[in-house]
Amino acid sequence: MENHKPPLPEPMSAPPVSGNGSEESEELPPISSYQVLHSNYRFENFVVGMDNKMAHAAALSVAKNPSSNYNPLFLYGESGLGKTHLLQAIGHHVAREKPYLKILYIKTEQFVNEFINSIMNNETASLKIKYRNVDILLIDDIQFLAEKEQTQIEFFHTFDELHSK
């Protein structure tokens, strides 16, 4: 008996953010250009089960009322329960319903790499501008900040500034 897994969805590059999204367009709403969201990672495609129904409800609440409910939202759980799917679904939902908001979805590894490069190239100001001038910051696999003390400090300051807005 062979074990066949469905192919992973292709990543979708999104155009830069603009304030003039159109509901009539077949294209996806604009999202930050330095991120990639999978086109299938939406609430409509999420399989809700006993182990993830609370996370699904919280993520949907955040998507419907950004910065109001569960701010911040921290999803924790075993691999395969849909944490990445839910984070990206939040991004898709907000981009569709509130296209004027600036959204940034990023994996922690990219954040860490950009932080290290900004220090090496003496460009920490541009890193702060990138991450602190968004309306919604979605960071996947945040647990990978463990044992990276300087990066944790920078993330804390970024989080603190975003939360105070």
Tab-separated table of N, CA and C in Angstrom:
chain	number	residue	atom	x	y	z
A	1	MET	N	0.834	-1.182	0.000
A	1	MET	CA	0.000	0.000	0.000
A	1	MET	C	0.877	1.243	0.000
A	2	GLU	N	0.693	2.084	-0.978
A	2	GLU	CA	1.506	3.287	-1.083
A	2	GLU	C	0.888	4.416	-0.277
A	3	ASN	N	1.753	5.277	0.256
A	3	ASN	CA	1.308	6.429	1.031
A	3	ASN	C	1.422	7.668	0.161
A	4	HIS	N	0.302	8.134	-0.369
A	4	HIS	CA	0.312	9.324	-1.217
A	4	HIS	C	-0.124	10.529	-0.406
A	5	LYS	N	0.664	11.592	-0.488
A	5	LYS	CA	0.301	12.839	0.174
A	5	LYS	C	-0.067	13.842	-0.901
A	6	PRO	N	-1.044	14.699	-0.632
A	6	PRO	CA	-1.386	15.711	-1.624
A	6	PRO	C	-0.235	16.693	-1.770
A	7	PRO	N	-0.030	17.242	-2.974
A	7	PRO	CA	1.068	18.186	-3.161
A	7	PRO	C	0.827	19.457	-2.352
A	8	LEU	N	1.921	20.061	-1.900
A	8	LEU	CA	1.814	21.312	-1.172
A	8	LEU	C	1.405	22.417	-2.132
A	9	PRO	N	0.628	23.402	-1.653
A	9	PRO	CA	0.227	24.490	-2.534
A	9	PRO	C	1.427	25.337	-2.924
A	10	GLU	N	1.374	25.886	-4.118
A	10	GLU	CA	2.432	26.763	-4.590
A	10	GLU	C	2.339	28.093	-3.861
A	11	PRO	N	3.499	28.673	-3.468
A	11	PRO	CA	3.440	29.974	-2.822
A	11	PRO	C	3.010	31.050	-3.811
A	12	MET	N	2.373	32.076	-3.289
A	12	MET	CA	1.872	33.153	-4.109
A	12	MET	C	2.589	34.431	-3.725
A	13	SER	N	3.266	35.069	-4.668
A	13	SER	CA	3.869	36.358	-4.396
A	13	SER	C	2.792	37.410	-4.540
A	14	ALA	N	2.757	38.326	-3.605
A	14	ALA	CA	1.722	39.340	-3.620
A	14	ALA	C	2.306	40.686	-4.025
A	15	PRO	N	1.514	41.536	-4.673
A	15	PRO	CA	1.971	42.856	-5.051
A	15	PRO	C	2.095	43.765	-3.840
A	16	PRO	N	2.763	44.927	-3.986
A	16	PRO	CA	2.904	45.852	-2.863
A	16	PRO	C	1.553	46.354	-2.370
A	17	VAL	N	1.551	46.799	-1.124
A	17	VAL	CA	0.333	47.313	-0.507
A	17	VAL	C	-0.068	48.615	-1.185
A	18	SER	N	-1.357	48.781	-1.400
A	18	SER	CA	-1.897	50.048	-1.866
A	18	SER	C	-3.245	50.240	-1.209
A	19	GLY	N	-3.719	51.442	-1.194
A	19	GLY	CA	-4.970	51.739	-0.522
A	19	GLY	C	-6.181	51.663	-1.427
A	20	ASN	N	-6.021	51.190	-2.657
A	20	ASN	CA	-7.147	51.218	-3.586
A	20	ASN	C	-7.523	49.830	-4.075
A	21	GLY	N	-7.656	48.885	-3.142
A	21	GLY	CA	-8.049	47.526	-3.517
A	21	GLY	C	-9.435	47.519	-4.140
A	22	SER	N	-9.654	46.632	-5.078
A	22	SER	CA	-10.942	46.561	-5.763
A	22	SER	C	-11.597	45.228	-5.488
A	23	GLU	N	-12.873	45.257	-5.105
A	23	GLU	CA	-13.595	44.016	-4.835
A	23	GLU	C	-13.954	43.299	-6.122
A	24	GLU	N	-13.983	44.010	-7.253
A	24	GLU	CA	-14.399	43.411	-8.509
A	24	GLU	C	-13.287	42.574	-9.144
A	25	SER	N	-12.067	42.795	-8.747
A	25	SER	CA	-10.933	42.117	-9.349
A	25	SER	C	-10.902	40.647	-8.948
A	26	GLU	N	-10.490	39.782	-9.866
A	26	GLU	CA	-10.305	38.368	-9.562
A	26	GLU	C	-8.983	38.136	-8.841
A	27	GLU	N	-8.087	39.128	-8.906
A	27	GLU	CA	-6.796	39.002	-8.249
A	27	GLU	C	-6.974	39.097	-6.740
A	28	LEU	N	-5.997	38.583	-6.026
A	28	LEU	CA	-6.023	38.662	-4.572
A	28	LEU	C	-5.741	40.086	-4.138
A	29	PRO	N	-6.257	40.500	-2.993
A	29	PRO	CA	-6.001	41.845	-2.493
A	29	PRO	C	-4.513	42.070	-2.265
A	30	PRO	N	-4.083	43.328	-2.320
A	30	PRO	CA	-2.657	43.614	-2.145
A	30	PRO	C	-2.181	43.300	-0.736
A	31	ILE	N	-1.013	42.729	-0.659
A	31	ILE	CA	-0.368	42.380	0.597
A	31	ILE	C	1.087	42.804	0.461
A	32	SER	N	1.778	42.990	1.568
A	32	SER	CA	3.164	43.428	1.529
A	32	SER	C	3.989	42.606	0.553
A	33	SER	N	4.836	43.269	-0.195
A	33	SER	CA	5.572	42.605	-1.264
A	33	SER	C	6.693	41.709	-0.753
A	34	TYR	N	7.093	41.841	0.495
A	34	TYR	CA	8.186	41.021	0.996
A	34	TYR	C	7.686	39.812	1.758
A	35	GLN	N	6.582	39.308	1.356
A	35	GLN	CA	6.047	38.112	1.984
A	35	GLN	C	5.429	37.204	0.937
A	36	VAL	N	5.209	36.001	1.328
A	36	VAL	CA	4.561	35.032	0.451
A	36	VAL	C	3.471	34.341	1.266
A	37	LEU	N	2.263	34.359	0.730
A	37	LEU	CA	1.161	33.632	1.355
A	37	LEU	C	0.714	32.542	0.396
A	38	HIS	N	0.424	31.378	0.916
A	38	HIS	CA	-0.104	30.300	0.085
A	38	HIS	C	-1.568	30.597	-0.211
A	39	SER	N	-1.928	30.469	-1.463
A	39	SER	CA	-3.292	30.813	-1.867
A	39	SER	C	-4.342	29.897	-1.231
A	40	ASN	N	-3.984	28.697	-0.848
A	40	ASN	CA	-4.947	27.768	-0.238
A	40	ASN	C	-5.070	27.919	1.271
A	41	TYR	N	-4.202	28.692	1.880
A	41	TYR	CA	-4.237	28.832	3.334
A	41	TYR	C	-5.205	29.945	3.715
A	42	ARG	N	-6.494	29.618	3.641
A	42	ARG	CA	-7.580	30.541	3.939
A	42	ARG	C	-8.524	29.857	4.923
A	43	PHE	N	-9.352	30.638	5.574
A	43	PHE	CA	-10.309	30.062	6.513
A	43	PHE	C	-11.242	29.080	5.816
A	44	GLU	N	-11.610	29.377	4.577
A	44	GLU	CA	-12.531	28.518	3.836
A	44	GLU	C	-11.967	27.114	3.609
A	45	ASN	N	-10.640	26.984	3.609
A	45	ASN	CA	-9.988	25.702	3.335
A	45	ASN	C	-9.478	25.018	4.601
A	46	PHE	N	-9.727	25.594	5.752
A	46	PHE	CA	-9.191	25.061	7.003
A	46	PHE	C	-10.112	23.969	7.545
A	47	VAL	N	-9.522	22.861	7.930
A	47	VAL	CA	-10.295	21.759	8.501
A	47	VAL	C	-10.289	21.917	10.021
A	48	VAL	N	-11.459	22.212	10.569
A	48	VAL	CA	-11.585	22.419	12.011
A	48	VAL	C	-11.826	21.074	12.678
A	49	GLY	N	-11.031	20.787	13.700
A	49	GLY	CA	-11.173	19.548	14.455
A	49	GLY	C	-11.140	19.836	15.940
A	50	MET	N	-11.213	18.799	16.722
A	50	MET	CA	-11.229	18.946	18.184
A	50	MET	C	-9.963	19.626	18.711
A	51	ASP	N	-8.821	19.358	18.068
A	51	ASP	CA	-7.552	19.885	18.570
A	51	ASP	C	-7.263	21.317	18.142
A	52	ASN	N	-8.041	21.849	17.190
A	52	ASN	CA	-7.712	23.186	16.706
A	52	ASN	C	-8.899	24.143	16.643
A	53	LYS	N	-10.048	23.745	17.160
A	53	LYS	CA	-11.228	24.603	17.020
A	53	LYS	C	-11.103	25.896	17.822
A	54	MET	N	-10.444	25.878	18.972
A	54	MET	CA	-10.259	27.106	19.738
A	54	MET	C	-9.303	28.052	19.009
A	55	ALA	N	-8.234	27.499	18.459
A	55	ALA	CA	-7.288	28.321	17.697
A	55	ALA	C	-7.972	28.919	16.470
A	56	HIS	N	-8.808	28.132	15.797
A	56	HIS	CA	-9.539	28.621	14.629
A	56	HIS	C	-10.453	29.779	15.019
A	57	ALA	N	-11.205	29.626	16.102
A	57	ALA	CA	-12.123	30.674	16.551
A	57	ALA	C	-11.363	31.953	16.913
A	58	ALA	N	-10.239	31.806	17.597
A	58	ALA	CA	-9.441	32.976	17.977
A	58	ALA	C	-8.857	33.660	16.740
A	59	ALA	N	-8.344	32.875	15.807
A	59	ALA	CA	-7.772	33.447	14.577
A	59	ALA	C	-8.839	34.172	13.762
A	60	LEU	N	-10.017	33.599	13.659
A	60	LEU	CA	-11.109	34.238	12.926
A	60	LEU	C	-11.523	35.542	13.612
A	61	SER	N	-11.542	35.543	14.923
A	61	SER	CA	-11.864	36.751	15.671
A	61	SER	C	-10.840	37.848	15.417
A	62	VAL	N	-9.572	37.483	15.401
A	62	VAL	CA	-8.504	38.443	15.110
A	62	VAL	C	-8.653	38.985	13.688
A	63	ALA	N	-8.934	38.109	12.746
A	63	ALA	CA	-9.071	38.530	11.353
A	63	ALA	C	-10.232	39.502	11.171
A	64	LYS	N	-11.316	39.279	11.899
A	64	LYS	CA	-12.499	40.147	11.775
A	64	LYS	C	-12.323	41.471	12.508
A	65	ASN	N	-11.552	41.471	13.585
A	65	ASN	CA	-11.345	42.674	14.397
A	65	ASN	C	-9.865	42.833	14.750
A	66	PRO	N	-9.034	43.149	13.764
A	66	PRO	CA	-7.593	43.272	14.047
A	66	PRO	C	-7.313	44.291	15.154
A	67	SER	N	-6.369	43.972	15.978
A	67	SER	CA	-5.909	44.816	17.091
A	67	SER	C	-6.929	44.959	18.209
A	68	SER	N	-8.076	44.308	18.085
A	68	SER	CA	-9.092	44.405	19.136
A	68	SER	C	-9.130	43.156	19.984
A	69	ASN	N	-9.192	42.003	19.336
A	69	ASN	CA	-9.312	40.733	20.040
A	69	ASN	C	-7.986	39.981	20.022
A	70	TYR	N	-7.666	39.380	21.138
A	70	TYR	CA	-6.470	38.533	21.236
A	70	TYR	C	-5.238	39.242	20.679
A	71	ASN	N	-4.920	40.370	21.234
A	71	ASN	CA	-3.770	41.140	20.762
A	71	ASN	C	-2.690	41.123	21.828
A	72	PRO	N	-1.680	40.298	21.692
A	72	PRO	CA	-1.325	39.469	20.536
A	72	PRO	C	-2.014	38.102	20.589
A	73	LEU	N	-2.037	37.472	19.450
A	73	LEU	CA	-2.503	36.088	19.369
A	73	LEU	C	-1.266	35.211	19.233
A	74	PHE	N	-1.137	34.253	20.124
A	74	PHE	CA	-0.016	33.323	20.100
A	74	PHE	C	-0.589	31.930	19.918
A	75	LEU	N	-0.265	31.308	18.794
A	75	LEU	CA	-0.745	29.952	18.516
A	75	LEU	C	0.357	28.965	18.856
A	76	TYR	N	0.018	28.000	19.681
A	76	TYR	CA	0.978	27.001	20.117
A	76	TYR	C	0.334	25.635	19.972
A	77	GLY	N	1.091	24.694	19.458
A	77	GLY	CA	0.567	23.340	19.353
A	77	GLY	C	1.498	22.441	18.575
A	78	GLU	N	1.110	21.196	18.515
A	78	GLU	CA	1.888	20.195	17.795
A	78	GLU	C	1.947	20.533	16.302
A	79	SER	N	2.924	19.982	15.650
A	79	SER	CA	3.062	20.136	14.207
A	79	SER	C	1.863	19.514	13.506
A	80	GLY	N	1.383	20.179	12.469
A	80	GLY	CA	0.300	19.632	11.668
A	80	GLY	C	-1.102	20.022	12.099
A	81	LEU	N	-1.226	20.876	13.120
A	81	LEU	CA	-2.556	21.269	13.584
A	81	LEU	C	-3.089	22.526	12.891
A	82	GLY	N	-2.252	23.168	12.076
A	82	GLY	CA	-2.742	24.282	11.267
A	82	GLY	C	-2.333	25.668	11.711
A	83	LYS	N	-1.270	25.801	12.497
A	83	LYS	CA	-0.853	27.122	12.969
A	83	LYS	C	-0.483	28.036	11.801
A	84	THR	N	0.330	27.554	10.878
A	84	THR	CA	0.728	28.344	9.714
A	84	THR	C	-0.487	28.664	8.853
A	85	HIS	N	-1.348	27.698	8.649
A	85	HIS	CA	-2.565	27.894	7.861
A	85	HIS	C	-3.396	29.024	8.476
A	86	LEU	N	-3.586	29.002	9.777
A	86	LEU	CA	-4.395	30.021	10.439
A	86	LEU	C	-3.757	31.405	10.356
A	87	LEU	N	-2.451	31.483	10.554
A	87	LEU	CA	-1.780	32.785	10.438
A	87	LEU	C	-1.960	33.375	9.045
A	88	GLN	N	-1.760	32.531	8.037
A	88	GLN	CA	-1.909	33.020	6.673
A	88	GLN	C	-3.372	33.326	6.349
A	89	ALA	N	-4.292	32.578	6.926
A	89	ALA	CA	-5.721	32.854	6.723
A	89	ALA	C	-6.077	34.229	7.293
A	90	ILE	N	-5.491	34.576	8.426
A	90	ILE	CA	-5.701	35.914	8.980
A	90	ILE	C	-5.246	36.957	7.968
A	91	GLY	N	-4.051	36.759	7.409
A	91	GLY	CA	-3.528	37.698	6.418
A	91	GLY	C	-4.433	37.840	5.213
A	92	HIS	N	-4.895	36.718	4.670
A	92	HIS	CA	-5.792	36.754	3.511
A	92	HIS	C	-7.102	37.467	3.840
A	93	HIS	N	-7.689	37.129	4.989
A	93	HIS	CA	-8.979	37.711	5.361
A	93	HIS	C	-8.869	39.230	5.530
A	94	VAL	N	-7.863	39.672	6.259
A	94	VAL	CA	-7.703	41.106	6.498
A	94	VAL	C	-7.400	41.831	5.186
A	95	ALA	N	-6.563	41.244	4.342
A	95	ALA	CA	-6.240	41.884	3.062
A	95	ALA	C	-7.488	42.049	2.197
A	96	ARG	N	-8.390	41.078	2.268
A	96	ARG	CA	-9.628	41.144	1.483
A	96	ARG	C	-10.623	42.139	2.075
A	97	GLU	N	-10.783	42.120	3.399
A	97	GLU	CA	-11.806	42.940	4.049
A	97	GLU	C	-11.343	44.357	4.391
A	98	LYS	N	-10.056	44.525	4.613
A	98	LYS	CA	-9.513	45.830	4.998
A	98	LYS	C	-8.222	46.085	4.211
A	99	PRO	N	-8.341	46.275	2.895
A	99	PRO	CA	-7.149	46.372	2.045
A	99	PRO	C	-6.263	47.580	2.335
A	100	TYR	N	-6.725	48.513	3.116
A	100	TYR	CA	-5.939	49.686	3.469
A	100	TYR	C	-4.929	49.396	4.579
A	101	LEU	N	-5.055	48.249	5.245
A	101	LEU	CA	-4.114	47.895	6.306
A	101	LEU	C	-2.856	47.273	5.723
A	102	LYS	N	-1.733	47.596	6.326
A	102	LYS	CA	-0.447	47.020	5.917
A	102	LYS	C	-0.213	45.751	6.728
A	103	ILE	N	-0.029	44.642	6.010
A	103	ILE	CA	0.130	43.336	6.642
A	103	ILE	C	1.515	42.797	6.304
A	104	LEU	N	2.160	42.228	7.297
A	104	LEU	CA	3.434	41.565	7.051
A	104	LEU	C	3.392	40.183	7.679
A	105	TYR	N	3.479	39.152	6.840
A	105	TYR	CA	3.618	37.769	7.298
A	105	TYR	C	5.063	37.369	7.026
A	106	ILE	N	5.708	36.813	8.027
A	106	ILE	CA	7.112	36.433	7.871
A	106	ILE	C	7.416	35.254	8.786
A	107	LYS	N	8.318	34.424	8.352
A	107	LYS	CA	8.806	33.329	9.193
A	107	LYS	C	9.885	33.894	10.123
A	108	THR	N	9.981	33.357	11.299
A	108	THR	CA	10.964	33.825	12.276
A	108	THR	C	12.379	33.753	11.727
A	109	GLU	N	12.680	32.719	10.983
A	109	GLU	CA	14.025	32.583	10.417
A	109	GLU	C	14.398	33.801	9.571
A	110	GLN	N	13.455	34.300	8.790
A	110	GLN	CA	13.736	35.483	7.969
A	110	GLN	C	13.933	36.709	8.853
A	111	PHE	N	13.121	36.850	9.895
A	111	PHE	CA	13.284	37.960	10.828
A	111	PHE	C	14.676	37.927	11.457
A	112	VAL	N	15.106	36.762	11.915
A	112	VAL	CA	16.424	36.612	12.538
A	112	VAL	C	17.520	36.967	11.536
A	113	ASN	N	17.416	36.446	10.319
A	113	ASN	CA	18.428	36.739	9.295
A	113	ASN	C	18.483	38.227	8.975
A	114	GLU	N	17.326	38.863	8.849
A	114	GLU	CA	17.300	40.296	8.562
A	114	GLU	C	17.870	41.099	9.728
A	115	PHE	N	17.597	40.667	10.950
A	115	PHE	CA	18.142	41.344	12.123
A	115	PHE	C	19.663	41.250	12.133
A	116	ILE	N	20.185	40.066	11.909
A	116	ILE	CA	21.648	39.881	11.886
A	116	ILE	C	22.275	40.713	10.771
A	117	ASN	N	21.685	40.669	9.583
A	117	ASN	CA	22.219	41.450	8.460
A	117	ASN	C	22.146	42.950	8.726
A	118	SER	N	21.092	43.397	9.391
A	118	SER	CA	20.974	44.826	9.677
A	118	SER	C	22.072	45.288	10.637
A	119	ILE	N	22.447	44.434	11.564
A	119	ILE	CA	23.540	44.778	12.473
A	119	ILE	C	24.860	44.787	11.721
A	120	MET	N	25.103	43.749	10.926
A	120	MET	CA	26.364	43.653	10.182
A	120	MET	C	26.529	44.807	9.194
A	121	ASN	N	25.428	45.262	8.611
A	121	ASN	CA	25.486	46.330	7.605
A	121	ASN	C	25.145	47.702	8.179
A	122	ASN	N	25.025	47.780	9.499
A	122	ASN	CA	24.701	49.031	10.175
A	122	ASN	C	23.422	49.660	9.606
A	123	GLU	N	22.378	48.821	9.462
A	123	GLU	CA	21.105	49.263	8.894
A	123	GLU	C	19.928	48.928	9.815
A	124	THR	N	20.141	49.046	11.115
A	124	THR	CA	19.062	48.697	12.039
A	124	THR	C	17.875	49.646	11.916
A	125	ALA	N	18.123	50.877	11.513
A	125	ALA	CA	17.009	51.835	11.361
A	125	ALA	C	16.030	51.364	10.293
A	126	SER	N	16.538	50.839	9.177
A	126	SER	CA	15.636	50.372	8.114
A	126	SER	C	14.867	49.128	8.554
A	127	LEU	N	15.487	48.292	9.370
A	127	LEU	CA	14.781	47.121	9.909
A	127	LEU	C	13.617	47.574	10.790
A	128	LYS	N	13.878	48.562	11.636
A	128	LYS	CA	12.825	49.077	12.506
A	128	LYS	C	11.691	49.683	11.697
A	129	ILE	N	12.004	50.409	10.655
A	129	ILE	CA	10.974	51.008	9.805
A	129	ILE	C	10.116	49.920	9.169
A	130	LYS	N	10.753	48.885	8.655
A	130	LYS	CA	10.023	47.810	7.995
A	130	LYS	C	9.038	47.134	8.934
A	131	TYR	N	9.484	46.804	10.122
A	131	TYR	CA	8.664	46.006	11.023
A	131	TYR	C	7.738	46.827	11.920
A	132	ARG	N	8.048	48.064	12.139
A	132	ARG	CA	7.245	48.867	13.063
A	132	ARG	C	6.221	49.748	12.357
A	133	ASN	N	6.211	49.721	11.052
A	133	ASN	CA	5.250	50.525	10.298
A	133	ASN	C	4.237	49.658	9.573
A	134	VAL	N	3.814	48.616	10.224
A	134	VAL	CA	2.759	47.762	9.677
A	134	VAL	C	1.584	47.799	10.645
A	135	ASP	N	0.434	47.446	10.124
A	135	ASP	CA	-0.747	47.381	10.976
A	135	ASP	C	-0.897	46.002	11.604
A	136	ILE	N	-0.487	44.984	10.853
A	136	ILE	CA	-0.596	43.607	11.346
A	136	ILE	C	0.714	42.889	11.048
A	137	LEU	N	1.325	42.360	12.086
A	137	LEU	CA	2.555	41.590	11.958
A	137	LEU	C	2.241	40.145	12.325
A	138	LEU	N	2.416	39.265	11.354
A	138	LEU	CA	2.170	37.832	11.547
A	138	LEU	C	3.513	37.123	11.464
A	139	ILE	N	3.979	36.597	12.587
A	139	ILE	CA	5.273	35.916	12.611
A	139	ILE	C	5.037	34.443	12.886
A	140	ASP	N	5.507	33.618	11.957
A	140	ASP	CA	5.337	32.175	12.055
A	140	ASP	C	6.558	31.546	12.713
A	141	ASP	N	6.334	30.513	13.490
A	141	ASP	CA	7.391	29.751	14.163
A	141	ASP	C	8.190	30.613	15.137
A	142	ILE	N	7.494	31.412	15.926
A	142	ILE	CA	8.130	32.334	16.868
A	142	ILE	C	8.989	31.602	17.898
A	143	GLN	N	8.738	30.328	18.116
A	143	GLN	CA	9.527	29.563	19.085
A	143	GLN	C	11.007	29.520	18.709
A	144	PHE	N	11.328	29.790	17.448
A	144	PHE	CA	12.725	29.765	17.021
A	144	PHE	C	13.506	30.988	17.485
A	145	LEU	N	12.858	31.900	18.201
A	145	LEU	CA	13.588	33.013	18.819
A	145	LEU	C	14.263	32.578	20.120
A	146	ALA	N	13.917	31.408	20.617
A	146	ALA	CA	14.521	30.913	21.859
A	146	ALA	C	16.042	30.873	21.697
A	147	GLU	N	16.717	31.295	22.746
A	147	GLU	CA	18.180	31.294	22.811
A	147	GLU	C	18.824	32.294	21.853
A	148	LYS	N	18.070	33.247	21.342
A	148	LYS	CA	18.609	34.316	20.496
A	148	LYS	C	18.295	35.631	21.203
A	149	GLU	N	19.064	35.896	22.265
A	149	GLU	CA	18.722	36.970	23.186
A	149	GLU	C	18.644	38.343	22.524
A	150	GLN	N	19.618	38.712	21.706
A	150	GLN	CA	19.589	40.030	21.069
A	150	GLN	C	18.390	40.163	20.137
A	151	THR	N	18.081	39.104	19.410
A	151	THR	CA	16.941	39.139	18.496
A	151	THR	C	15.641	39.224	19.290
A	152	GLN	N	15.573	38.541	20.414
A	152	GLN	CA	14.392	38.626	21.278
A	152	GLN	C	14.177	40.061	21.754
A	153	ILE	N	15.259	40.730	22.101
A	153	ILE	CA	15.153	42.112	22.580
A	153	ILE	C	14.620	43.011	21.468
A	154	GLU	N	15.160	42.881	20.271
A	154	GLU	CA	14.670	43.682	19.140
A	154	GLU	C	13.209	43.354	18.848
A	155	PHE	N	12.862	42.079	18.872
A	155	PHE	CA	11.476	41.706	18.647
A	155	PHE	C	10.573	42.297	19.726
A	156	PHE	N	11.008	42.259	20.982
A	156	PHE	CA	10.215	42.824	22.068
A	156	PHE	C	9.948	44.306	21.831
A	157	HIS	N	10.979	45.056	21.443
A	157	HIS	CA	10.790	46.488	21.195
A	157	HIS	C	9.844	46.717	20.011
A	158	THR	N	9.967	45.893	18.989
A	158	THR	CA	9.064	45.989	17.833
A	158	THR	C	7.650	45.675	18.270
A	159	PHE	N	7.475	44.588	18.993
A	159	PHE	CA	6.159	44.207	19.496
A	159	PHE	C	5.569	45.306	20.361
A	160	ASP	N	6.374	45.835	21.280
A	160	ASP	CA	5.902	46.858	22.199
A	160	ASP	C	5.414	48.093	21.435
A	161	GLU	N	6.154	48.518	20.428
A	161	GLU	CA	5.740	49.680	19.649
A	161	GLU	C	4.466	49.406	18.866
A	162	LEU	N	4.378	48.239	18.239
A	162	LEU	CA	3.163	47.897	17.507
A	162	LEU	C	1.961	47.795	18.448
A	163	HIS	N	2.155	47.188	19.598
A	163	HIS	CA	1.059	47.018	20.548
A	163	HIS	C	0.573	48.363	21.075
A	164	SER	N	1.476	49.316	21.256
A	164	SER	CA	1.080	50.627	21.778
A	164	SER	C	0.305	51.442	20.736
A	165	LYS	N	0.423	51.090	19.447
A	165	LYS	CA	-0.317	51.789	18.398
A	165	LYS	C	-1.747	51.309	18.405
